[in-house]
Short mmCIF file of C-alpha atoms in Angstrom, two decimals:
data_model
loop_
_atom_site.label_atom_id
_atom_site.label_comp_id
_atom_site.label_asym_id
_atom_site.label_seq_id
_atom_site.Cartn_x
_atom_site.Cartn_y
_atom_site.Cartn_z
CA UNK A 3 -18.00 119.35 5.12
CA UNK A 4 -16.35 120.01 1.81
CA UNK A 5 -18.97 118.12 -0.16
CA UNK A 6 -21.27 121.04 0.65
CA UNK A 7 -18.98 123.33 -1.27
CA UNK A 8 -17.88 120.91 -4.00
CA UNK A 9 -20.40 122.23 -6.52
CA UNK A 10 -19.44 125.82 -5.86
CA UNK A 11 -15.74 125.04 -6.02
CA UNK A 12 -16.06 123.30 -9.38
CA UNK A 13 -18.28 126.01 -10.83
CA UNK A 14 -15.61 128.49 -9.87
CA UNK A 15 -12.85 126.31 -11.33
CA UNK A 16 -14.78 126.14 -14.60
CA UNK A 17 -15.03 129.90 -14.57
CA UNK A 18 -11.28 130.23 -13.97
CA UNK A 19 -10.61 127.72 -16.73
CA UNK A 20 -12.56 129.80 -19.24
CA UNK A 21 -11.03 133.02 -18.04
CA UNK A 22 -7.41 131.95 -18.28
CA UNK A 23 -7.32 129.19 -20.84
CA UNK A 24 -4.77 129.38 -23.62
CA UNK A 25 -6.76 129.28 -26.84
CA UNK A 26 -4.04 128.19 -29.12
CA UNK A 27 -0.35 127.76 -28.72
CA UNK A 28 1.19 130.28 -31.07
CA UNK A 29 4.88 129.87 -31.62
CA UNK A 30 5.11 131.58 -35.04
CA UNK A 31 7.30 134.61 -34.89
CA UNK A 32 9.47 133.12 -32.17
CA UNK A 33 12.65 131.12 -32.36
CA UNK A 34 10.90 128.18 -30.80
CA UNK A 35 9.33 125.35 -32.80
CA UNK A 36 6.65 122.97 -31.60
CA UNK A 37 9.24 120.21 -31.68
CA UNK A 38 11.42 122.14 -29.25
CA UNK A 39 8.44 122.66 -27.01
CA UNK A 40 7.80 118.91 -27.04
CA UNK A 41 11.41 118.18 -26.08
CA UNK A 42 11.18 120.70 -23.24
CA UNK A 43 7.99 119.12 -21.94
CA UNK A 44 9.52 115.64 -22.07
CA UNK A 45 12.39 116.96 -20.02
CA UNK A 46 10.00 118.61 -17.51
CA UNK A 47 8.28 115.25 -17.25
CA UNK A 48 11.59 113.56 -16.41
CA UNK A 49 12.37 116.20 -13.82
CA UNK A 50 9.00 115.89 -12.18
CA UNK A 51 9.32 112.10 -12.04
CA UNK A 52 12.81 112.42 -10.61
CA UNK A 53 11.61 114.61 -7.75
CA UNK A 54 8.26 112.82 -7.47
CA UNK A 55 6.34 116.03 -8.04
CA UNK A 56 2.56 115.90 -8.21
CA UNK A 57 0.67 115.81 -11.48
CA UNK A 58 -0.77 119.21 -10.61
CA UNK A 59 2.72 120.67 -10.50
CA UNK A 60 3.57 119.12 -13.86
CA UNK A 61 0.46 120.53 -15.55
CA UNK A 62 0.90 123.91 -13.92
CA UNK A 63 4.51 124.07 -15.13
CA UNK A 64 3.42 123.51 -18.72
CA UNK A 65 0.67 126.06 -18.39
CA UNK A 66 3.16 128.63 -17.09
CA UNK A 67 5.57 127.93 -19.95
CA UNK A 68 2.84 128.22 -22.59
CA UNK A 69 1.39 131.35 -21.12
CA UNK A 70 4.76 132.97 -20.79
CA UNK A 71 5.58 132.12 -24.42
CA UNK A 72 2.38 133.81 -25.54
CA UNK A 73 3.34 137.02 -23.81
CA UNK A 74 7.08 137.16 -24.19
CA UNK A 75 7.92 136.43 -27.83
CA UNK A 76 11.65 136.98 -27.49
CA UNK A 77 12.74 133.71 -25.88
CA UNK A 78 15.76 132.34 -27.67
CA UNK A 79 16.56 128.72 -28.30
CA UNK A 80 19.33 128.90 -25.70
CA UNK A 81 17.01 130.20 -23.04
CA UNK A 82 14.15 127.77 -23.54
CA UNK A 83 15.38 125.41 -20.86
CA UNK A 84 15.82 128.39 -18.55
CA UNK A 85 12.13 129.25 -19.05
CA UNK A 86 11.37 125.64 -18.14
CA UNK A 87 13.43 125.92 -14.97
CA UNK A 88 11.78 129.18 -13.96
CA UNK A 89 8.33 127.71 -14.58
CA UNK A 90 8.98 124.54 -12.61
CA UNK A 91 10.46 126.62 -9.78
CA UNK A 92 7.28 128.74 -9.57
CA UNK A 93 4.95 125.76 -9.98
CA UNK A 94 6.53 123.81 -7.12
CA UNK A 95 6.39 126.87 -4.89
CA UNK A 96 2.70 127.23 -5.60
CA UNK A 97 1.69 123.60 -5.45
CA UNK A 98 4.14 121.45 -3.48
CA UNK A 99 4.46 121.17 0.27
CA UNK A 100 8.24 121.09 -0.19
CA UNK A 101 9.18 123.24 -3.20
CA UNK A 102 12.31 122.51 -5.21
CA UNK A 103 15.41 124.45 -4.32
CA UNK A 104 17.77 126.25 -6.66
CA UNK A 105 20.34 123.52 -6.05
CA UNK A 106 17.91 120.88 -7.30
CA UNK A 107 17.31 122.88 -10.46
CA UNK A 108 21.02 123.41 -11.03
CA UNK A 109 21.50 119.68 -10.63
CA UNK A 110 18.86 118.58 -13.14
CA UNK A 111 20.00 121.09 -15.71
CA UNK A 112 23.63 120.14 -15.24
CA UNK A 113 24.38 123.73 -14.19
CA UNK A 114 23.57 125.02 -17.65
CA UNK A 115 22.54 128.34 -16.11
CA UNK A 116 23.69 130.36 -13.12
CA UNK A 117 21.43 130.63 -10.11
CA UNK A 118 21.07 134.38 -10.70
CA UNK A 119 19.77 133.64 -14.18
CA UNK A 120 17.13 131.32 -12.77
CA UNK A 121 16.06 133.91 -10.20
CA UNK A 122 15.91 136.60 -12.86
CA UNK A 123 13.80 134.33 -15.05
CA UNK A 124 11.48 133.58 -12.15
CA UNK A 125 10.92 137.29 -11.68
CA UNK A 126 10.39 137.84 -15.40
CA UNK A 127 7.85 135.02 -15.66
CA UNK A 128 5.89 136.11 -12.59
CA UNK A 129 5.67 139.62 -13.97
CA UNK A 130 4.58 138.45 -17.42
CA UNK A 131 1.89 136.11 -16.19
CA UNK A 132 0.92 138.64 -13.51
CA UNK A 133 1.05 136.03 -10.74
CA UNK A 134 -2.01 134.28 -12.12
CA UNK A 135 -1.51 130.65 -11.11
CA UNK A 136 -4.93 129.56 -9.93
CA UNK A 137 -6.25 128.19 -13.22
CA UNK A 138 -7.21 124.54 -13.02
CA UNK A 139 -5.69 121.88 -15.25
CA UNK A 140 -7.02 118.68 -16.74
CA UNK A 141 -5.92 116.75 -13.67
CA UNK A 142 -8.06 118.94 -11.39
CA UNK A 143 -11.18 117.80 -13.18
CA UNK A 144 -10.12 114.20 -13.74
CA UNK A 145 -10.17 113.54 -10.03
CA UNK A 146 -13.74 114.78 -9.82
CA UNK A 147 -14.89 112.81 -12.86
CA UNK A 148 -13.26 109.63 -11.63
CA UNK A 149 -15.03 110.01 -8.34
CA UNK A 150 -18.37 110.69 -9.98
CA UNK A 151 -17.91 107.67 -12.26
CA UNK A 152 -16.71 105.55 -9.32
CA UNK A 153 -13.63 104.67 -11.33
CA UNK A 154 -11.29 101.95 -10.16
CA UNK A 155 -7.70 102.80 -9.31
CA UNK A 156 -6.51 101.35 -12.62
CA UNK A 157 -8.95 103.35 -14.72
CA UNK A 158 -8.01 106.52 -12.90
CA UNK A 159 -4.29 105.93 -13.30
CA UNK A 160 -4.71 105.12 -16.97
CA UNK A 161 -6.65 108.35 -17.49
CA UNK A 162 -3.89 110.22 -15.73
CA UNK A 163 -1.43 108.72 -18.17
CA UNK A 164 -3.50 109.83 -21.17
CA UNK A 165 -3.75 113.44 -20.13
CA UNK B 13 -7.69 149.78 -12.50
CA UNK B 14 -11.32 149.17 -13.11
CA UNK B 15 -11.65 151.96 -15.65
CA UNK B 16 -9.18 150.21 -17.88
CA UNK B 17 -10.86 146.86 -17.39
CA UNK B 18 -14.03 148.22 -18.85
CA UNK B 19 -12.45 149.39 -22.08
CA UNK B 20 -12.01 145.76 -22.95
CA UNK B 21 -10.59 145.58 -26.50
CA UNK B 22 -7.05 146.13 -25.20
CA UNK B 23 -4.85 143.07 -25.41
CA UNK B 24 -3.12 141.91 -22.27
CA UNK B 25 0.24 143.25 -23.37
CA UNK B 26 -1.05 146.66 -24.39
CA UNK B 27 -3.15 146.84 -21.26
CA UNK B 28 -0.12 146.27 -19.15
CA UNK B 29 1.70 148.88 -21.16
CA UNK B 30 -0.96 151.50 -20.46
CA UNK B 31 -1.23 150.48 -16.80
CA UNK B 32 2.46 151.03 -16.49
CA UNK B 33 2.23 154.44 -18.18
CA UNK B 34 -0.32 155.48 -15.59
CA UNK B 35 2.05 154.40 -12.87
CA UNK B 36 0.92 150.95 -11.81
CA UNK B 37 3.62 148.51 -10.90
CA UNK B 38 6.17 151.20 -10.09
CA UNK B 39 7.52 152.12 -6.69
CA UNK B 40 7.69 155.85 -7.56
CA UNK B 41 3.90 155.87 -7.53
CA UNK B 42 3.79 155.28 -3.80
CA UNK B 43 5.15 157.39 -0.98
CA UNK B 44 6.27 155.39 2.02
CA UNK B 45 5.06 156.80 5.35
CA UNK B 46 5.21 155.20 8.82
CA UNK B 47 6.18 151.63 9.48
CA UNK B 48 3.14 149.72 10.72
CA UNK B 49 4.57 146.36 11.58
CA UNK B 50 7.09 143.69 10.86
CA UNK B 51 6.52 140.03 10.23
CA UNK B 52 8.89 137.19 9.60
CA UNK B 53 9.18 137.79 5.92
CA UNK B 54 7.61 141.16 5.32
CA UNK B 55 7.45 144.70 6.63
CA UNK B 56 4.25 146.70 6.36
CA UNK B 57 4.29 150.45 5.81
CA UNK B 58 1.57 153.01 5.62
CA UNK B 59 1.80 154.72 2.26
CA UNK B 60 0.12 157.08 -0.11
CA UNK B 61 -0.65 156.63 -3.76
CA UNK B 62 0.43 159.58 -5.90
CA UNK B 63 -2.18 158.61 -8.45
CA UNK B 64 -5.22 158.79 -6.24
CA UNK B 65 -3.92 160.42 -3.06
CA UNK B 66 -5.47 157.53 -1.19
CA UNK B 67 -3.78 155.87 1.74
CA UNK B 68 -2.47 152.39 1.04
CA UNK B 69 -0.72 149.67 2.99
CA UNK B 70 2.59 148.58 1.49
CA UNK B 71 3.63 145.06 2.33
CA UNK B 72 7.27 144.84 1.43
CA UNK B 73 8.66 141.35 1.01
CA UNK B 74 12.43 141.23 0.87
CA UNK B 75 13.89 139.08 -1.87
CA UNK B 76 17.49 138.84 -0.69
CA UNK B 77 16.27 135.39 0.18
CA UNK B 78 18.41 132.87 -1.67
CA UNK B 79 15.48 130.96 -3.11
CA UNK B 80 13.87 133.87 -4.94
CA UNK B 81 10.24 134.83 -4.38
CA UNK B 82 8.94 133.07 -1.23
CA UNK B 83 6.18 130.55 -1.92
CA UNK B 84 3.98 132.32 0.61
CA UNK B 85 4.20 135.50 -1.46
CA UNK B 86 3.47 133.69 -4.72
CA UNK B 87 0.39 132.04 -3.25
CA UNK B 88 -0.81 135.18 -1.50
CA UNK B 89 -0.65 137.30 -4.65
CA UNK B 90 -2.13 134.66 -6.89
CA UNK B 91 -5.08 134.09 -4.57
CA UNK B 92 -5.74 137.73 -3.73
CA UNK B 93 -5.83 138.65 -7.40
CA UNK B 94 -8.97 136.56 -7.80
CA UNK B 95 -10.73 137.77 -4.66
CA UNK B 96 -13.25 140.60 -4.67
CA UNK B 97 -15.31 140.71 -1.50
CA UNK B 98 -16.58 143.37 0.88
CA UNK B 99 -14.87 141.59 3.77
CA UNK B 100 -11.53 140.84 2.14
CA UNK B 101 -8.74 143.36 1.82
CA UNK B 102 -8.26 144.51 -1.80
CA UNK B 103 -4.90 144.10 -3.49
CA UNK B 104 -4.45 147.16 -5.70
CA UNK B 105 -1.05 146.71 -7.22
CA UNK B 106 2.20 144.75 -7.15
CA UNK B 107 5.65 146.27 -7.48
CA UNK B 108 8.25 143.65 -8.30
CA UNK B 109 11.91 144.62 -8.29
CA UNK B 110 15.09 142.64 -7.92
CA UNK B 111 15.37 143.34 -4.22
CA UNK B 112 11.78 143.31 -3.07
CA UNK B 113 8.22 142.46 -3.88
CA UNK B 114 5.75 145.05 -2.63
CA UNK B 115 2.05 144.36 -2.39
CA UNK B 116 -0.11 147.47 -2.41
CA UNK B 117 -3.27 147.00 -0.37
CA UNK B 118 -6.17 149.21 0.51
CA UNK B 119 -5.41 150.88 3.82
CA UNK B 120 -7.30 149.60 6.84
CA UNK B 121 -6.79 151.90 9.78
CA UNK B 122 -7.23 149.36 12.53
CA UNK B 123 -6.73 145.72 13.23
CA UNK B 124 -9.59 143.77 14.75
CA UNK B 125 -8.50 144.44 18.31
CA UNK B 126 -8.29 148.21 17.85
CA UNK B 127 -11.54 148.15 15.94
CA UNK B 128 -13.34 146.39 18.78
CA UNK B 129 -11.80 148.75 21.34
CA UNK B 130 -12.79 151.91 19.50
CA UNK B 131 -16.31 151.01 18.64
CA UNK B 132 -17.39 152.33 22.00
CA UNK B 133 -16.65 155.83 20.82
CA UNK B 134 -18.31 155.89 17.46
CA UNK B 135 -20.86 153.91 15.57
CA UNK B 136 -18.68 153.27 12.61
CA UNK B 137 -20.11 151.47 9.65
CA UNK B 138 -16.78 150.13 8.57
CA UNK B 139 -16.53 146.57 7.50
CA UNK B 140 -14.27 144.09 9.09
CA UNK B 141 -11.90 142.76 6.45
CA UNK B 142 -9.75 139.70 6.25
CA UNK B 143 -6.11 140.33 5.44
CA UNK B 144 -2.82 138.43 5.32
CA UNK B 145 -3.13 135.40 3.12
CA UNK B 146 0.47 134.42 3.68
CA UNK B 147 -0.36 130.83 4.51
CA UNK B 148 -3.30 130.40 2.18
CA UNK B 149 -3.49 127.91 -0.66
CA UNK B 150 -6.02 127.32 -3.38
CA UNK B 151 -8.94 125.20 -2.33
CA UNK B 152 -9.70 122.08 -4.17
CA UNK B 153 -11.01 118.80 -2.96
CA UNK B 154 -9.01 117.36 -0.08
CA UNK B 155 -6.66 114.86 -1.64
CA UNK B 156 -3.29 115.83 -0.36
CA UNK B 157 -1.84 116.14 3.07
CA UNK B 158 -0.18 119.38 4.01
CA UNK B 159 2.10 120.65 6.70
CA UNK B 160 0.75 120.78 10.25
CA UNK B 161 2.71 123.95 10.99
CA UNK B 162 -0.24 126.09 10.05
CA UNK B 163 -2.45 128.65 11.70
CA UNK B 164 -1.44 130.97 14.51
CA UNK B 165 -1.11 128.80 17.62
CA UNK B 166 -4.02 130.36 19.50
CA UNK B 167 -6.41 129.52 16.69
CA UNK B 168 -5.01 126.13 15.73
CA UNK B 169 -7.47 123.26 16.19
CA UNK B 170 -6.62 120.30 18.46
CA UNK B 171 -6.50 117.73 15.65
CA UNK B 172 -3.79 119.75 13.89
CA UNK B 173 -1.99 120.42 17.19
CA UNK B 174 -1.88 116.66 17.70
CA UNK B 175 -0.27 116.19 14.30
CA UNK B 176 -3.05 115.79 11.77
CA UNK B 177 -2.13 116.86 8.27
CA UNK B 178 -5.39 115.90 6.63
CA UNK B 179 -7.22 119.09 7.20
CA UNK B 180 -9.73 120.98 5.14
CA UNK B 181 -12.27 123.76 5.62
CA UNK B 182 -12.99 122.62 9.20
CA UNK B 183 -9.55 123.80 10.27
CA UNK B 184 -10.74 127.39 10.00
CA UNK B 185 -14.01 126.88 11.83
CA UNK B 186 -12.15 126.21 15.07
CA UNK B 187 -10.37 129.54 14.62
CA UNK B 188 -13.68 131.23 13.88
CA UNK B 189 -14.94 130.01 17.25
CA UNK B 190 -11.83 131.32 19.04
CA UNK B 191 -12.14 134.73 17.36
CA UNK B 192 -15.86 134.87 18.09
CA UNK B 193 -15.12 134.42 21.78
CA UNK B 194 -12.30 136.95 21.62
CA UNK B 195 -14.51 139.57 19.99
CA UNK B 196 -17.11 139.12 22.67
CA UNK B 197 -14.87 139.32 25.70
CA UNK B 198 -11.76 141.08 24.50
CA UNK B 199 -9.23 138.41 25.35
CA UNK B 200 -8.15 135.27 23.56
CA UNK B 201 -9.80 131.98 24.41
CA UNK B 202 -6.73 129.71 24.30
CA UNK B 203 -3.60 131.91 24.44
CA UNK B 204 -1.00 129.15 24.65
CA UNK B 205 2.64 129.89 23.91
CA UNK B 206 3.69 126.34 23.10
CA UNK B 207 1.85 123.43 21.51
CA UNK B 208 1.66 121.61 24.87
CA UNK B 209 0.35 124.63 26.71
CA UNK B 210 -2.16 125.27 23.93
CA UNK B 211 -3.51 121.72 24.26
CA UNK B 212 -3.70 122.02 28.07
CA UNK B 213 -5.77 125.19 27.78
CA UNK B 214 -8.13 123.46 25.36
CA UNK B 215 -8.41 120.33 27.53
CA UNK B 216 -9.28 122.48 30.53
CA UNK B 217 -12.40 123.75 28.76
CA UNK B 218 -13.40 120.76 26.67
CA UNK B 219 -11.98 117.83 28.60
CA UNK B 220 -9.62 115.28 27.08
CA UNK B 221 -10.32 114.13 23.52
CA UNK B 222 -10.99 110.57 24.74
CA UNK B 223 -13.37 111.69 27.49
CA UNK B 224 -14.80 115.00 26.34
CA UNK B 225 -16.92 116.92 28.81
CA UNK B 226 -20.66 117.07 28.12
CA UNK B 227 -21.87 120.08 26.10
CA UNK B 228 -23.74 121.49 29.10
CA UNK B 229 -20.61 121.72 31.21
CA UNK B 230 -18.58 123.18 28.34
CA UNK B 231 -21.33 125.78 27.89
CA UNK B 232 -21.16 126.66 31.58
CA UNK B 233 -17.39 127.14 31.47
CA UNK B 234 -17.66 129.34 28.38
CA UNK B 235 -20.51 131.31 29.89
CA UNK B 236 -18.54 131.98 33.05
CA UNK B 237 -15.64 133.27 30.95
CA UNK B 238 -17.78 135.34 28.60
CA UNK B 239 -20.82 136.50 30.55
CA UNK B 240 -21.76 138.81 27.67
CA UNK B 241 -22.66 135.88 25.46
CA UNK B 242 -26.21 134.69 25.74
CA UNK B 243 -27.51 131.17 25.25
CA UNK B 244 -27.68 131.23 21.43
CA UNK B 245 -24.17 132.61 21.16
CA UNK B 246 -22.78 129.93 23.49
CA UNK B 247 -24.59 127.29 21.47
CA UNK B 248 -22.96 128.58 18.25
CA UNK B 249 -19.59 128.69 19.99
CA UNK B 250 -19.81 125.04 21.04
CA UNK B 251 -20.64 124.13 17.42
CA UNK B 252 -17.29 125.64 16.38
CA UNK B 253 -15.30 124.08 19.20
CA UNK B 254 -15.87 120.41 18.41
CA UNK B 255 -12.90 118.10 18.88
CA UNK B 256 -13.62 116.08 15.83
CA UNK B 257 -13.11 118.15 12.69
CA UNK B 258 -16.05 116.49 10.97
CA UNK B 259 -18.37 117.45 13.80
CA UNK B 260 -17.53 121.16 13.55
CA UNK B 261 -20.25 123.27 12.00
CA UNK B 262 -19.53 124.39 8.43
CA UNK B 263 -19.44 128.08 7.54
CA UNK B 264 -22.63 127.95 5.53
CA UNK B 265 -24.52 126.01 8.22
CA UNK B 266 -23.08 128.30 10.87
CA UNK B 267 -24.60 131.29 9.11
CA UNK B 268 -28.00 129.68 9.44
CA UNK B 269 -27.59 129.24 13.20
CA UNK B 270 -30.31 130.75 15.35
CA UNK B 271 -27.80 133.30 16.69
CA UNK B 272 -27.91 135.17 13.37
CA UNK B 273 -31.66 134.93 12.97
CA UNK B 274 -32.25 138.46 14.19
CA UNK B 275 -30.34 139.78 11.18
CA UNK B 276 -33.21 138.73 8.95
CA UNK B 277 -33.20 136.68 5.76
CA UNK B 278 -31.74 139.41 3.51
CA UNK B 279 -28.19 138.84 4.73
CA UNK B 280 -28.11 135.49 2.99
CA UNK B 281 -28.82 137.12 -0.37
CA UNK B 282 -26.05 139.73 -0.24
CA UNK B 283 -23.76 139.84 -3.27
CA UNK B 284 -20.07 139.19 -2.49
CA UNK B 285 -19.01 142.78 -2.86
CA UNK B 286 -21.84 144.30 -0.81
CA UNK B 287 -21.32 145.31 2.79
CA UNK B 288 -23.58 143.83 5.45
CA UNK B 289 -24.46 147.41 6.39
CA UNK B 290 -26.15 147.86 3.02
CA UNK B 291 -29.01 145.69 4.31
CA UNK B 292 -31.73 148.04 5.60
CA UNK B 293 -31.96 148.06 9.37
CA UNK B 294 -28.54 146.60 10.09
CA UNK B 295 -26.23 148.81 12.06
CA UNK B 296 -23.90 148.62 14.99
CA UNK B 297 -25.42 149.62 18.30
CA UNK B 298 -24.14 149.68 21.86
CA UNK B 299 -24.77 146.64 24.02
CA UNK B 300 -27.36 147.74 26.57
CA UNK B 301 -26.11 145.23 29.11
CA UNK B 302 -22.74 146.97 29.41
CA UNK B 303 -22.73 150.04 31.58
CA UNK B 304 -21.47 153.19 29.87
CA UNK B 305 -19.07 153.91 32.71
CA UNK B 306 -17.41 150.55 32.42
CA UNK B 307 -13.79 150.93 31.50
CA UNK B 308 -13.92 148.10 29.06
CA UNK B 309 -17.11 149.07 27.40
CA UNK B 310 -17.80 147.28 24.20
CA UNK B 311 -20.51 147.04 21.66
CA UNK B 312 -22.64 144.08 21.13
CA UNK B 313 -22.09 141.75 18.26
CA UNK B 314 -25.83 141.46 18.13
CA UNK B 315 -26.38 144.02 15.43
#
């Protein structure tokens, strides 16, 4: 069934990728440095391993963070982790069968923020990125390429690790 | 919205700024009129836009919910924003406040049932539109398993009723068959109120999954329940109602079924945003086989 539509689906995903891709991550003019972004992403990676989130969720979270940072230039150092929490909250709601709960987020951030702050951030992010969450990530295409190349499990997993 | 889109050189931020100056994204722009319906997580109101004076449907999602924006709302908005099609309801605007998330839709004056009932009185050229994407998710290749608590019970396919979570596009083709029957005879095909009852109703028509009834006998049962459907229509219906998901006809193959042949080849070339009634010669007409005096008079689906 779906193989009939596979071509169409991927053409559309390519179109979405072009339409919503982030050209360049611009942090100049904000309080955030690329090093801080890297630390945040490492932490997101830990969180997503801890809760066994899918790779799609992980990539979507980073995309949300980057996009939000392009639009809202006022994020302070202290609130960077809050942005991460809001992004991961939205990403799991979009992608996972069982999204994370506020309690989970409070736990992994050692209650650094109040639940109202996380909810407020969620609202702020959704408004900034205008609810656009459908853009594909590297992982979306990897699966297709691996299948086309008849990759073995190990090759596929290794590629996953690289991206 | 579109006018602004065309004056491209605006950046995203400044575009949003000017949209907001016009009144988009603000509740004051919309006047709430009658309540149209209430769902589990949203209430729908009829409304009017003060910008255009057009009627709109306001789907108000309450956010007092402890977990913030419901995932159904996030998915619905995100998907609808990318959809532009003559047969899909248009999302015009989103108003996001602390207490609620309101989706502003084009106003459709009838649901499918009312639409089918009223067609006897006027040959309307309105399009049927799909709405409510509360349980939708983005399509990709089937790799993950999802919840089996999906799809309104009456339109849920037997494999999912029996617990399958590995579904894909075929899940909807079962529902298409059920709706097709319902449009033709005005009552649902399998109106079960529990999962068990739903399965019993299905088994009665199709036989048990292990020993399915032959197509000819299924066709006879369906024909006796929907005498308005002729042979080609019954044949299409049985293609939708296959037990095995893989055996169900796909949407694109279904459109090439002999039942639709009388519409002519042009319908396959329609752009997404064009209505089927823009094809010359296609219009709704009364079904000659139904007597005008009949209380339940309906129009044929054969256009």
